[in-house]
Short mmCIF file of N, CA, C and O and ligand atoms in Angstrom, two decimals:
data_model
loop_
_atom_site.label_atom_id
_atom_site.label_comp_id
_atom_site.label_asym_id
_atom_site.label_seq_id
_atom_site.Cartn_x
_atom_site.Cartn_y
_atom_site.Cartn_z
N UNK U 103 107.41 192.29 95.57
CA UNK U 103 108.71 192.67 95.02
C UNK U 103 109.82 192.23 95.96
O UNK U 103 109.65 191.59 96.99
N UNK U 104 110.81 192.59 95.57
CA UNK U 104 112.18 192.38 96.30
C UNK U 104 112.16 192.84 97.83
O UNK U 104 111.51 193.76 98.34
N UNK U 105 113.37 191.63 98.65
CA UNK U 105 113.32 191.71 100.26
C UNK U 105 114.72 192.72 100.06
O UNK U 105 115.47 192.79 99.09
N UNK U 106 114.78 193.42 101.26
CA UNK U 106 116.71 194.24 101.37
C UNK U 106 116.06 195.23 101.74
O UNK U 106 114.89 195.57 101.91
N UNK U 107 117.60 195.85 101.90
CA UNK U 107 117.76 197.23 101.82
C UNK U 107 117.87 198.45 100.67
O UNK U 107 118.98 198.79 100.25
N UNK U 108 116.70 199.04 100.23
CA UNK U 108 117.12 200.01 98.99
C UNK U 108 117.58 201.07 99.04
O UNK U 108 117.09 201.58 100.05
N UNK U 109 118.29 201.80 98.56
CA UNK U 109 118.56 203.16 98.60
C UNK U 109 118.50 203.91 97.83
O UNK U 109 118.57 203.50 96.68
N UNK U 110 118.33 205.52 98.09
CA UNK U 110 118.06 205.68 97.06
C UNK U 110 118.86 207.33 97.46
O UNK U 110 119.33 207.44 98.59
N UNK U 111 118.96 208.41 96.59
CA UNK U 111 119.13 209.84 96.30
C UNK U 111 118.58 210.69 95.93
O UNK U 111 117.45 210.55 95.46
N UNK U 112 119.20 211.85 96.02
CA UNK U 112 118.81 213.17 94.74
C UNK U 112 120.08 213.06 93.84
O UNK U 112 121.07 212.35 94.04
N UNK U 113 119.78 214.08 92.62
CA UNK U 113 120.66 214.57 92.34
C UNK U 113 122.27 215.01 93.13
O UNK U 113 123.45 214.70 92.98
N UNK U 114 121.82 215.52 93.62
CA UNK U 114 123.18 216.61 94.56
C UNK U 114 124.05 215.50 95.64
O UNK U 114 125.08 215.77 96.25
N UNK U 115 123.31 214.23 95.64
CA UNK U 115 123.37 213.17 97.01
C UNK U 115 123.52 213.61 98.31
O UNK U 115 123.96 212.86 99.18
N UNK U 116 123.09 215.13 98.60
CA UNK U 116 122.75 215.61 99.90
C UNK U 116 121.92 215.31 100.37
O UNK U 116 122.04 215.39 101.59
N UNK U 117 120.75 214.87 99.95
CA UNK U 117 119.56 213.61 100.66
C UNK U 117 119.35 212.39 100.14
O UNK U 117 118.88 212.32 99.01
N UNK U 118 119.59 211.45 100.73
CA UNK U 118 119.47 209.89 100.71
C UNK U 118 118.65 209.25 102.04
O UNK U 118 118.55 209.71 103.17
N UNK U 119 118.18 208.14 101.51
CA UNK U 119 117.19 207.46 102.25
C UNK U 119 117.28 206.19 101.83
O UNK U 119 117.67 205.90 100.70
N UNK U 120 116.89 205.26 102.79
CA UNK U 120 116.63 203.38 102.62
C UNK U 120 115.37 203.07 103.13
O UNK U 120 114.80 203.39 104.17
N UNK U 121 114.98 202.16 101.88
CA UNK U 121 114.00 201.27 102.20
C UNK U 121 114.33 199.91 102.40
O UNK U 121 115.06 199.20 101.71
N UNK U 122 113.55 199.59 103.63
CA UNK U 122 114.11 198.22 104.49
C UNK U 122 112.58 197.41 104.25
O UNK U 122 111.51 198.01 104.38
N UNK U 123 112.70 195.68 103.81
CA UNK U 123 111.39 195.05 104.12
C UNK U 123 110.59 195.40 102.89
O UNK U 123 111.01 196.36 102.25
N UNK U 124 109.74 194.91 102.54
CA UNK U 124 108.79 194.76 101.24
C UNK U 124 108.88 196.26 100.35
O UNK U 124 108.90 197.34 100.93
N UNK U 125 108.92 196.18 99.36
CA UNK U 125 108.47 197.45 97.93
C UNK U 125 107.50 197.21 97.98
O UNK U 125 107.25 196.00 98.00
N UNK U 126 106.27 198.23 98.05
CA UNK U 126 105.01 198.36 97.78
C UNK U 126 104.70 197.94 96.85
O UNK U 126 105.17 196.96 96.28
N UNK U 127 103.83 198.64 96.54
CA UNK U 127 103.47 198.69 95.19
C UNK U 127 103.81 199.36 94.05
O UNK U 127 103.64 200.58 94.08
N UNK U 128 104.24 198.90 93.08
CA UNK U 128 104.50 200.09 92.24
C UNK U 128 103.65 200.54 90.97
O UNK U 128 103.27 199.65 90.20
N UNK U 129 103.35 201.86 90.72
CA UNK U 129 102.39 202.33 90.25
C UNK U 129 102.84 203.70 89.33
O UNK U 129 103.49 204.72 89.58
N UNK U 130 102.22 203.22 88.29
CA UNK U 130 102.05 204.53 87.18
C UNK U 130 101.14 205.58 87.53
O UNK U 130 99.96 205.23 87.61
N UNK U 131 101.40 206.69 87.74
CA UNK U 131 100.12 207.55 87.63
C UNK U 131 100.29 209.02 86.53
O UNK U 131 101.07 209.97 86.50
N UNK U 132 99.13 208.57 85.70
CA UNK U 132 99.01 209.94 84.76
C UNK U 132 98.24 211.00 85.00
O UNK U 132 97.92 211.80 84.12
N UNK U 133 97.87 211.10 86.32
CA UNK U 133 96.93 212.81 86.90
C UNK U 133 97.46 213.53 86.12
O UNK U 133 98.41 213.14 85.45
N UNK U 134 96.81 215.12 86.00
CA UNK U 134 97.47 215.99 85.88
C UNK U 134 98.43 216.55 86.84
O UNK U 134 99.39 217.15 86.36
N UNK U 135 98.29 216.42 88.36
CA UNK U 135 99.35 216.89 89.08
C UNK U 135 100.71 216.03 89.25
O UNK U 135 101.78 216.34 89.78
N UNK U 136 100.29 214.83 88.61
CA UNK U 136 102.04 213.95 88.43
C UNK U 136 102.64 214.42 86.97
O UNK U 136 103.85 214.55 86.78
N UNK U 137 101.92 214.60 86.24
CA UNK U 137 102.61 215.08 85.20
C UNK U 137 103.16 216.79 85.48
O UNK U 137 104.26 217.12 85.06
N UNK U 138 102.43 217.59 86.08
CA UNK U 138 103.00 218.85 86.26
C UNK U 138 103.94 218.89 86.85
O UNK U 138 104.81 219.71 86.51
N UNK U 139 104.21 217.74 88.32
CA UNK U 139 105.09 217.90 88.78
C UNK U 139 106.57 216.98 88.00
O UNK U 139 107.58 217.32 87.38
N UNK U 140 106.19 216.16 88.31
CA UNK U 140 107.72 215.37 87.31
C UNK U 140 107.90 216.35 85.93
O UNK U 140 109.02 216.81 85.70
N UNK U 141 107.14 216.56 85.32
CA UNK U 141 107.34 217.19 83.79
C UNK U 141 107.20 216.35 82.84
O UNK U 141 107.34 216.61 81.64
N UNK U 142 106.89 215.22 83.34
CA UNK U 142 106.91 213.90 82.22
C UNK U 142 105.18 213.36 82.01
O UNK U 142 104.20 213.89 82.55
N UNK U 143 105.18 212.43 81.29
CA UNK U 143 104.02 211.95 80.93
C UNK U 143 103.35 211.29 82.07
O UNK U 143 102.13 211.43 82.12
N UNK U 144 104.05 210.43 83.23
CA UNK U 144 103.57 210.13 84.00
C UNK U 144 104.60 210.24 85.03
O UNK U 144 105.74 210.63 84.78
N UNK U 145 104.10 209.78 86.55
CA UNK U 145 105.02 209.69 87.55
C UNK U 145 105.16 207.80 87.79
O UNK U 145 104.15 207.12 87.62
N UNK U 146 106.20 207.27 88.10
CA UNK U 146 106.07 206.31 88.31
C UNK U 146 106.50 206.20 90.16
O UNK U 146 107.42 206.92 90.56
N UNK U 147 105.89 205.44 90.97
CA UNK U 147 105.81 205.78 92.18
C UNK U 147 105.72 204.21 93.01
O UNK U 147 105.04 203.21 92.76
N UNK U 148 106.65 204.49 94.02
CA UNK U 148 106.24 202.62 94.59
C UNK U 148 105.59 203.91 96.36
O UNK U 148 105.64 205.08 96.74
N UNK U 149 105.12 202.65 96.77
CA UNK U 149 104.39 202.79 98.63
C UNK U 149 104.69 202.03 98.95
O UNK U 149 104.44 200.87 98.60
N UNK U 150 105.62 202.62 100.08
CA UNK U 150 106.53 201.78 101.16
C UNK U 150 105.28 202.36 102.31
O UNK U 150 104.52 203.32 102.21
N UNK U 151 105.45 201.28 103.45
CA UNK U 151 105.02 201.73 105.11
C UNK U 151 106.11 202.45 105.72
O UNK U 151 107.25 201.98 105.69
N UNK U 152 105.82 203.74 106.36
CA UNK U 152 106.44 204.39 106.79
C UNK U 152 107.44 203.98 107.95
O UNK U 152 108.38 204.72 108.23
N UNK U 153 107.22 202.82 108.59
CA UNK U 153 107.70 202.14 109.27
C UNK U 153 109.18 201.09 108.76
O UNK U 153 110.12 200.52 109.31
N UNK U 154 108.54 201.38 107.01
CA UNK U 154 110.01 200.60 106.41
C UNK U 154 111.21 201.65 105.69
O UNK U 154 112.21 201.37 105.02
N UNK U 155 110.60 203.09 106.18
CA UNK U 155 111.60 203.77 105.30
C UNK U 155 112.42 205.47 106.35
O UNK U 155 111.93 206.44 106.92
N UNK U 156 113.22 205.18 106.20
CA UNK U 156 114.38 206.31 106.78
C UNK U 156 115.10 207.07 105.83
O UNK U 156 115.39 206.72 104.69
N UNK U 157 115.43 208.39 106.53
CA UNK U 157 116.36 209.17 105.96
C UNK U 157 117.79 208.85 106.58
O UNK U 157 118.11 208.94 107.76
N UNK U 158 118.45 208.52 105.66
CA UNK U 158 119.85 208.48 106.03
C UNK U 158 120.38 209.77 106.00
O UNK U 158 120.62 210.00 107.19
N UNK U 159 120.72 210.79 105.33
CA UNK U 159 121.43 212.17 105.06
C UNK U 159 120.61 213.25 104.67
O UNK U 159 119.78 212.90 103.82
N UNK U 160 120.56 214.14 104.92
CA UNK U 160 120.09 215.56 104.52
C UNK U 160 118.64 215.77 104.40
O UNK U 160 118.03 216.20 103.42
N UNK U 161 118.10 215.36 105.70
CA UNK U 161 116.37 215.65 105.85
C UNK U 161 116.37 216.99 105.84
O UNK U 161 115.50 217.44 105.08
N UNK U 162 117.06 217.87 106.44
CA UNK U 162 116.77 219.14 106.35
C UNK U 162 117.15 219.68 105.08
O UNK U 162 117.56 220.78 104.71
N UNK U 163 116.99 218.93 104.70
CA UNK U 163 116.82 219.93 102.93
C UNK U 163 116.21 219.04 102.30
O UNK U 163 116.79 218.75 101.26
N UNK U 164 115.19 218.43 102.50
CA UNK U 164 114.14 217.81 102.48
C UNK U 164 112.91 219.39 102.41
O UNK U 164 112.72 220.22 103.31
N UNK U 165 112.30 219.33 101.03
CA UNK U 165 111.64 220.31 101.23
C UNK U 165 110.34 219.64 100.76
O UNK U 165 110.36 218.56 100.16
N UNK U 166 108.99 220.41 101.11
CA UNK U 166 107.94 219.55 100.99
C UNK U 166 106.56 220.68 100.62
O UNK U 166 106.28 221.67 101.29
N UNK U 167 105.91 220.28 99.54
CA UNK U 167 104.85 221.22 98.92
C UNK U 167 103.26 220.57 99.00
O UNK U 167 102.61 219.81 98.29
N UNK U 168 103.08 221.09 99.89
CA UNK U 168 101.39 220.32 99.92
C UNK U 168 100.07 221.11 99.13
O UNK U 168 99.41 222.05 99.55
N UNK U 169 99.95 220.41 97.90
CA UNK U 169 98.77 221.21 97.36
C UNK U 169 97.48 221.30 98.18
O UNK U 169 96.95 220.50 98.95
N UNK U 170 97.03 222.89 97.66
CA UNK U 170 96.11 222.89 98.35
C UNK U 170 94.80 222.42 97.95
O UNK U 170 94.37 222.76 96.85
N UNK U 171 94.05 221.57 98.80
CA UNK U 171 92.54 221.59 98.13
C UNK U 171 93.01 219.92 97.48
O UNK U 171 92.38 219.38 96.58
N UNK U 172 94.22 219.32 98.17
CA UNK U 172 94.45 218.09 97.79
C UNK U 172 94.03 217.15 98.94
O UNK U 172 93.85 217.62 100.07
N UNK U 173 93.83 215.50 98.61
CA UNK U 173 92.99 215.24 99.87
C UNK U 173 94.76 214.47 100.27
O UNK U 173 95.27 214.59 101.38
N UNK U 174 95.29 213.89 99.34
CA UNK U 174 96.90 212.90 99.55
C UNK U 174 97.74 213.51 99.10
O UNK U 174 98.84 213.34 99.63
N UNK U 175 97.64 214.73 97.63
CA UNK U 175 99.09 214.55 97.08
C UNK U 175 99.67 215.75 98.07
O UNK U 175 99.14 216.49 98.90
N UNK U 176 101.10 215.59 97.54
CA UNK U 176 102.08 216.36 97.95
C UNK U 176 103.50 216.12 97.73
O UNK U 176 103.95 215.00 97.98
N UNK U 177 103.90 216.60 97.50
CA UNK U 177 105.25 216.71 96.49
C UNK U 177 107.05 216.93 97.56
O UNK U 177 107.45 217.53 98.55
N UNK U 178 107.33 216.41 96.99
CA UNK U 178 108.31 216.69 98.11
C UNK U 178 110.11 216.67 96.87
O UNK U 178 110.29 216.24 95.73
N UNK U 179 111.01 217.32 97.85
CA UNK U 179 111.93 217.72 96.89
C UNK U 179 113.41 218.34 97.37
O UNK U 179 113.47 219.24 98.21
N UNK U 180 114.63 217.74 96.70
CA UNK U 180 115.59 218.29 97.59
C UNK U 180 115.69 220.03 97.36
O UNK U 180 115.28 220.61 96.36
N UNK U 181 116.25 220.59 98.38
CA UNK U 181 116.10 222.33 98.34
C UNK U 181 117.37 222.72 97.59
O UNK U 181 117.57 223.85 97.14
N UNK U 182 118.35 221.50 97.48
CA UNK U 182 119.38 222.11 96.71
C UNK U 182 118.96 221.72 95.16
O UNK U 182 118.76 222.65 94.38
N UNK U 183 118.86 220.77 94.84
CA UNK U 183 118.90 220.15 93.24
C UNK U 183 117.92 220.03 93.01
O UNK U 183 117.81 219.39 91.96
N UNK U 184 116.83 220.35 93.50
CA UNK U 184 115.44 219.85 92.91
C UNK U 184 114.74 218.73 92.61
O UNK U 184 113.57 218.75 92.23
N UNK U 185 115.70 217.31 92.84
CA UNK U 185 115.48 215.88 92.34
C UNK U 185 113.82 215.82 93.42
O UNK U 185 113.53 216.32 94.51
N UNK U 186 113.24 215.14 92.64
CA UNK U 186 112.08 214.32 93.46
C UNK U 186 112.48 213.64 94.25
O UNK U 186 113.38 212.82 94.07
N UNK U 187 111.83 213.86 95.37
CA UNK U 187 112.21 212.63 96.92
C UNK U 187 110.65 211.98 97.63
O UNK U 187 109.56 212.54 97.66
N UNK U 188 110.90 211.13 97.97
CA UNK U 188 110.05 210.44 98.73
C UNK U 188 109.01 211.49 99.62
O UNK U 188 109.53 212.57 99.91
N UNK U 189 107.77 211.30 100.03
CA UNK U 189 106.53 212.17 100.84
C UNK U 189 106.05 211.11 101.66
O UNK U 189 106.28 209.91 101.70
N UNK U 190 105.30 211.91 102.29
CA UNK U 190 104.33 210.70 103.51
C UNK U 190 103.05 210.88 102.98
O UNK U 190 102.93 212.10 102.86
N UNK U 191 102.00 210.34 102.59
CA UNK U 191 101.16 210.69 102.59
C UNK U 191 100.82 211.78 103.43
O UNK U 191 101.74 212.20 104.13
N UNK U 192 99.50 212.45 103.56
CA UNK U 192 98.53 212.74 104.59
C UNK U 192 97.79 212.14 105.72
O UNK U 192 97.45 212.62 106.80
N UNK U 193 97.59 210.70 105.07
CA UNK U 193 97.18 209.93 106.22
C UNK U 193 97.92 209.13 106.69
O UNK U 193 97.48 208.06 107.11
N UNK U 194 99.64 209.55 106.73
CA UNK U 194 100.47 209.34 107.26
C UNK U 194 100.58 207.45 107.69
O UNK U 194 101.15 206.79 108.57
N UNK U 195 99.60 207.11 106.42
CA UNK U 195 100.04 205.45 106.54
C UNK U 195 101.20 204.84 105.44
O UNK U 195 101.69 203.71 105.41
N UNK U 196 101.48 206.07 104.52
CA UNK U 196 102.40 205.66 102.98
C UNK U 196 103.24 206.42 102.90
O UNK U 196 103.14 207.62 103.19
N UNK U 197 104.45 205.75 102.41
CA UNK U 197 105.13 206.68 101.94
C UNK U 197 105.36 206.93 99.86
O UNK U 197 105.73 205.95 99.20
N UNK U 198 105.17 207.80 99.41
CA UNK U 198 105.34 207.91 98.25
C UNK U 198 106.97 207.99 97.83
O UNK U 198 107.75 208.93 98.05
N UNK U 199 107.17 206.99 97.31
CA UNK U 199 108.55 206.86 96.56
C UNK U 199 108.90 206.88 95.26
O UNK U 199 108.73 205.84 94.61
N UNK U 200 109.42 208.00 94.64
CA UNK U 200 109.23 208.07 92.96
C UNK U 200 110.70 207.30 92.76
O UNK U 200 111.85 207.52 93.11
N UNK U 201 110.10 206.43 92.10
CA UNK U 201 110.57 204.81 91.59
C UNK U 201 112.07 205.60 91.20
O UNK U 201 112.99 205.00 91.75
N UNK U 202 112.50 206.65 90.48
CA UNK U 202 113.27 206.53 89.47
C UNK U 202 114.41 207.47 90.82
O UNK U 202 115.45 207.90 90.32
N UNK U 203 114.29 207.67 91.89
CA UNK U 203 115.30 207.96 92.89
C UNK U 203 115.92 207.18 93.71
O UNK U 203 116.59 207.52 94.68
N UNK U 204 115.66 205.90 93.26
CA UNK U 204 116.25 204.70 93.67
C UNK U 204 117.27 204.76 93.19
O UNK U 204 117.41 205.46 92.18
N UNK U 205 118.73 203.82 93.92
CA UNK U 205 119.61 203.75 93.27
C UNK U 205 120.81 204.59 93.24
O UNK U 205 120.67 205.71 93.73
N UNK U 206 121.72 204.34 92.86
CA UNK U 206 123.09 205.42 92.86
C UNK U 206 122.91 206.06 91.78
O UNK U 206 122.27 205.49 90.90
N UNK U 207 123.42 207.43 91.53
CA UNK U 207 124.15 207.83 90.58
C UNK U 207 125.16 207.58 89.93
O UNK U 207 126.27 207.69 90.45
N UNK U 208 124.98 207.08 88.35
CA UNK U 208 125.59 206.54 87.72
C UNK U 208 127.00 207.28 86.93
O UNK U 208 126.73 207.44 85.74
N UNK U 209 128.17 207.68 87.22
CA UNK U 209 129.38 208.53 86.93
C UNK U 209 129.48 208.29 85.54
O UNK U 209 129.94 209.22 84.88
N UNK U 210 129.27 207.65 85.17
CA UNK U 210 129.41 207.12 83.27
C UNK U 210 128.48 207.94 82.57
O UNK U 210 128.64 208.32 81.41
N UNK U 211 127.12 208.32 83.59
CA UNK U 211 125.98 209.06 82.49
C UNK U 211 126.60 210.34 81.64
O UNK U 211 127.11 211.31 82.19
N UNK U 212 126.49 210.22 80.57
CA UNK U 212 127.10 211.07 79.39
C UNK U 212 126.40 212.58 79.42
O UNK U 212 126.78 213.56 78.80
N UNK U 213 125.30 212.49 80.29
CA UNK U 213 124.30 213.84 80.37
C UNK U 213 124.88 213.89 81.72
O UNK U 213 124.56 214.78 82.50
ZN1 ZN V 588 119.87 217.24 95.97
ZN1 ZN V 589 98.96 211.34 89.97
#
């Protein structure tokens, strides 16, 4: 995928982060725990190396839910707005990036 710098948000834009250097992979997943958590049919998710991705603003409200009895997932989430945010894996070689927190917030959205 694409070379740069990405960025991305929550809702609230009290946490933001960039990805620098290659987009992983990007990947659909329909588990049941991506669907429980997003609320949607699936999660769509890219893996960056942790080495290519930073928090620019508001890590501490960076909140983070590790299921239990999970061997990777874990969920992570701003503490004010709830938007999905980026996780590290467990074996702290990936980072999980839900594809759709890329990007600015768009002022035109009618919702
Ligand atoms: Zn937020
Ligand atoms: Zn899944």
């Amino acid at each position: 995928m694409s070379e740069g710098v990405v960025t991305g948000s929550c809702l609230c834009r009290r946490v933001t982060y960039a990805i620098s250097g290659n987009l992983g992979v990007f990947q659909y997943c329909h588990c049941s725990r991506c669907r429980k958590f997003t609320g949607s049919a699936f999660a769509a998710n890219l893996f960056v190396s942790p080495s290519d991705f930073a928090w620019l603003t508001g890590e501490s409200s960076v909140g983070r839910y590790v299921l239990e009895g999970a061997r990777h997932f874990a969920t992570s989430f701003c503490t004010n707005c709830g938007s999905s945010l980026p996780w590290l894996a467990r074996s702290g070689r990936t980072v999980v990036v839900p594809a759709g927190s890329r990007g600015a917030l768009e002022p035109s959205n009618p919702l």
